[in-house]
Short mmCIF file of C-alpha atoms in Angstrom, two decimals:
data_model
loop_
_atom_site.label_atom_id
_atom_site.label_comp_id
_atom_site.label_asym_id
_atom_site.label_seq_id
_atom_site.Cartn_x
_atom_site.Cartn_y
_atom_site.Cartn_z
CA UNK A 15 97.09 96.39 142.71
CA UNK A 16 93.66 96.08 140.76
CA UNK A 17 91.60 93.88 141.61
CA UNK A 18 89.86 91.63 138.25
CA UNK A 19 86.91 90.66 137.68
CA UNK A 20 85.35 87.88 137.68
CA UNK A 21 83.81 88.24 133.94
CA UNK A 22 87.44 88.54 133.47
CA UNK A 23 88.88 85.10 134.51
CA UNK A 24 85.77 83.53 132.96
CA UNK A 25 87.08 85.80 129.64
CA UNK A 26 89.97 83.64 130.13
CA UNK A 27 88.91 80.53 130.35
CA UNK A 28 86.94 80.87 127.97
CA UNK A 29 89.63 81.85 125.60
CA UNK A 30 92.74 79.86 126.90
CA UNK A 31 90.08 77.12 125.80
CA UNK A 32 88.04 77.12 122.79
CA UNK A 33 90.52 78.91 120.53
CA UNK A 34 93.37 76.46 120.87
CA UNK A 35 90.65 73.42 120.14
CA UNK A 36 89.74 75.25 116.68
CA UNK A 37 93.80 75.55 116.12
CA UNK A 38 94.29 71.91 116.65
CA UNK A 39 91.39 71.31 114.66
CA UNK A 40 92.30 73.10 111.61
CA UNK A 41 95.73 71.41 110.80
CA UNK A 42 93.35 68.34 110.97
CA UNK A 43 90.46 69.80 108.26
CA UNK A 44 93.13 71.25 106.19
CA UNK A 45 93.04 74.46 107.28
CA UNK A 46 96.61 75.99 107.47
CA UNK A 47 95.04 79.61 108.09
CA UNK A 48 93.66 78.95 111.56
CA UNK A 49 94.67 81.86 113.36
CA UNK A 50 92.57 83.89 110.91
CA UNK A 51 89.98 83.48 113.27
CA UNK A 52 90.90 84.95 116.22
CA UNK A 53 92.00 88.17 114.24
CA UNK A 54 88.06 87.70 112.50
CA UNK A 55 86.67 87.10 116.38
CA UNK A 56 88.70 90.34 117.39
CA UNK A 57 86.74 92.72 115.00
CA UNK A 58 83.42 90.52 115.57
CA UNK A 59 83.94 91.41 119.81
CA UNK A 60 84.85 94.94 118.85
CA UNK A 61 81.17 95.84 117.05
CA UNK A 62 80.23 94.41 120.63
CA UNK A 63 79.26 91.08 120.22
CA UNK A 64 76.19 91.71 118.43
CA UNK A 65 75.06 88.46 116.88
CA UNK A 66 72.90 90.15 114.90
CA UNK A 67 75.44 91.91 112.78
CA UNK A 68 77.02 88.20 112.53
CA UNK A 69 75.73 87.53 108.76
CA UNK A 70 76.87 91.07 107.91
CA UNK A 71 80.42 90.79 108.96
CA UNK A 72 80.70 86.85 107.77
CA UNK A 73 79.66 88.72 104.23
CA UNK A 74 82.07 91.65 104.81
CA UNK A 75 84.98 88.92 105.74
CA UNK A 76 84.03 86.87 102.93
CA UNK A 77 83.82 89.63 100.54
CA UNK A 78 86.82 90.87 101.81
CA UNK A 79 88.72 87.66 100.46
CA UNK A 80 87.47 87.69 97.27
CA UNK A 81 88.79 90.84 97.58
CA UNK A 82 91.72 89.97 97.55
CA UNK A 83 92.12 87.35 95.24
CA UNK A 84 90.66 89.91 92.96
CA UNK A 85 93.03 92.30 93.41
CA UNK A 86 95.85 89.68 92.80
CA UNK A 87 94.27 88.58 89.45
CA UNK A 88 94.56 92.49 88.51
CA UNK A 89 97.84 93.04 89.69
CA UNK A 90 99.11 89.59 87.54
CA UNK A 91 97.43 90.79 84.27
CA UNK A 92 98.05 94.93 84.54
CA UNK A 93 101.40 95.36 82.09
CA UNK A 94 102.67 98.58 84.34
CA UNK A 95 105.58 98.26 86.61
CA UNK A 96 104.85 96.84 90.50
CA UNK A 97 104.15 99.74 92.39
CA UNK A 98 101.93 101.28 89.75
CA UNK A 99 99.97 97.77 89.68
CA UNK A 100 99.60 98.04 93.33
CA UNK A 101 98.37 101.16 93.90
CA UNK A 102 96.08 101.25 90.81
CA UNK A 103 94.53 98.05 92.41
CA UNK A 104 94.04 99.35 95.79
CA UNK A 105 93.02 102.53 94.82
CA UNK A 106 90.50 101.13 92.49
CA UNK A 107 89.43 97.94 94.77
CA UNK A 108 89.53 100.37 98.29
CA UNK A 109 87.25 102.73 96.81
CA UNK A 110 84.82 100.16 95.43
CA UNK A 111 85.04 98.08 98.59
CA UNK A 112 83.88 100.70 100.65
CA UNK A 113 81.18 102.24 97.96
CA UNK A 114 79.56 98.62 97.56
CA UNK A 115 79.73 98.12 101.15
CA UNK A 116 77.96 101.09 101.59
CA UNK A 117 74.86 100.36 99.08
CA UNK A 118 75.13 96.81 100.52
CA UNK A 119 75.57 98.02 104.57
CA UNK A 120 72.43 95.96 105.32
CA UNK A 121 74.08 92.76 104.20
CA UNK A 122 78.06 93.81 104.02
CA UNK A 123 80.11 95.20 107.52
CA UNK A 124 82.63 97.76 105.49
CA UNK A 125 85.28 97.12 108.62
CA UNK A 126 85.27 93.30 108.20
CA UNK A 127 85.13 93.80 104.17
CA UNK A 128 88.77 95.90 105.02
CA UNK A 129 90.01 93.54 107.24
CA UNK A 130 89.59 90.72 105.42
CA UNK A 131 90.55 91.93 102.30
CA UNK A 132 94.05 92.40 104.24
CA UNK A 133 93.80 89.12 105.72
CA UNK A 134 93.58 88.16 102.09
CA UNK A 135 96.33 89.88 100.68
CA UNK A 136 98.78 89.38 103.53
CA UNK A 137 98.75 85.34 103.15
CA UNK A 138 98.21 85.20 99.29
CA UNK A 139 100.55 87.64 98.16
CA UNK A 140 103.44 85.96 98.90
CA UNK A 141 102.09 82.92 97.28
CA UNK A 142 100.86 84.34 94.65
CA UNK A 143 98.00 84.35 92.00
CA UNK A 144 99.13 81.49 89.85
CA UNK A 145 99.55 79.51 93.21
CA UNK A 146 96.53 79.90 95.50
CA UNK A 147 95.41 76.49 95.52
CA UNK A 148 92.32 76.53 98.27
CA UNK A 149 94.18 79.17 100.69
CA UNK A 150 91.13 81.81 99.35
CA UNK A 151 88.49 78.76 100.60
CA UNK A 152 90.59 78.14 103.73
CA UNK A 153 90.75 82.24 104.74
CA UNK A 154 87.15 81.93 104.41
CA UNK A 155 86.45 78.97 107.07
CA UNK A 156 88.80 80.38 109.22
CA UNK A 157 87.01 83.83 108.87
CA UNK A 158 83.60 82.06 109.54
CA UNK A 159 84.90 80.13 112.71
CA UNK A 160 85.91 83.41 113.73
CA UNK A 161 82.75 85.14 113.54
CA UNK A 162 81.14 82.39 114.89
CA UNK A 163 83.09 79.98 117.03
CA UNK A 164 85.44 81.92 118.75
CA UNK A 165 83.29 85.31 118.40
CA UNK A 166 79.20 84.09 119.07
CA UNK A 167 80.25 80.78 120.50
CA UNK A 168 82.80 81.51 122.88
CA UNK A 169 80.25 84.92 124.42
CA UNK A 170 77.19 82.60 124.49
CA UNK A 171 79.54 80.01 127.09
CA UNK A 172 80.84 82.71 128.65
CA UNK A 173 77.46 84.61 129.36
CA UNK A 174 76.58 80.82 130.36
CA UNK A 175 79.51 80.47 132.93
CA UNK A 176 78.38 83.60 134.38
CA UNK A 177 74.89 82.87 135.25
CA UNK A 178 75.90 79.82 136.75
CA UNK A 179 78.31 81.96 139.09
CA UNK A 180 75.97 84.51 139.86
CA UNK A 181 77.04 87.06 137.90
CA UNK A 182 75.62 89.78 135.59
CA UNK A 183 76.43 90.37 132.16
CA UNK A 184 76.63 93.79 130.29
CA UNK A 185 75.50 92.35 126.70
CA UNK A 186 72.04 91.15 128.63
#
């Protein structure tokens, strides 16, 4: 049997705690998106937990919603059938997306402008444009507690936990 690490178990700690405090939390800010940020933490962890690229994929998340409540104002007001709507929209919005991101890659992460334009669109499609209420405001806080809760937050404790026990961490 492998043997794991002890970065590992400290991984999980670190995660069996912190994320479940932001889910409890969020019910009691209004938040009914929470576990947006774990998905948002997931893609922050997978550039390699570079806090410096933080601001740029908070942006690209952010962006990424608008996104989407973009494309859901141009799908309600296009007069073609459905599918046409659809794909017009994400044709047009995909390719813009990742043109802007690109003149903007100082200040926009393409991957998190992506994801979180299908964040977007998963949870406020089914609602609806007419309906959105403040789900577009609550993606967006969970997308920031993502980034930087659960993704900066929950590295910086765990880096901490390790240097108490001795250990050395690859992001030093």
């Amino acid at each position: 049997m492998k043997k794991i690490k002890q970065e590992v178990f400290i991984l999980a700690f670190c995660i069996a705690l912190f994320p479940p405090i932001w889910a409890v939390l969020a019910s009691h800010v209004g938040v009914t998106t929470g576990a947006v940020a774990l998905i948002c933490a997931g893609l922050y962890v997978t550039n390699g937990n570079k806090v410096s690229d933080g601001v740029k994929i908070s942006l690209g998340f952010l962006m990424g919603d608008f996104w989407a409540v973009f494309a859901l104002f141009i799908m309600h007001y296009l007069s073609f059938n459905k599918d046409i709507n659809l794909f017009i929209t994400l044709f047009v919005l995909g390719g813009l997306g990742v043109i802007i991101s690109s003149l903007l890659s100082k200040w926009v992460f393409c991957p998190s402008l992506l994801c979180g334009w299908a964040i977007g669109l998963t949870i406020l499609a089914p609602v609806g444009y007419g309906k959105l209420g403040t789900l577009p405001v609550q993606i967006g806080a969970a997308m920031l507690v993502g980034v930087w809760y659960v993704g900066v937050g929950v590295n910086k404790i765990q880096v901490a936990i390790e240097k108490c026990f001795g250990g050395k961490n690859k992001n030093e």
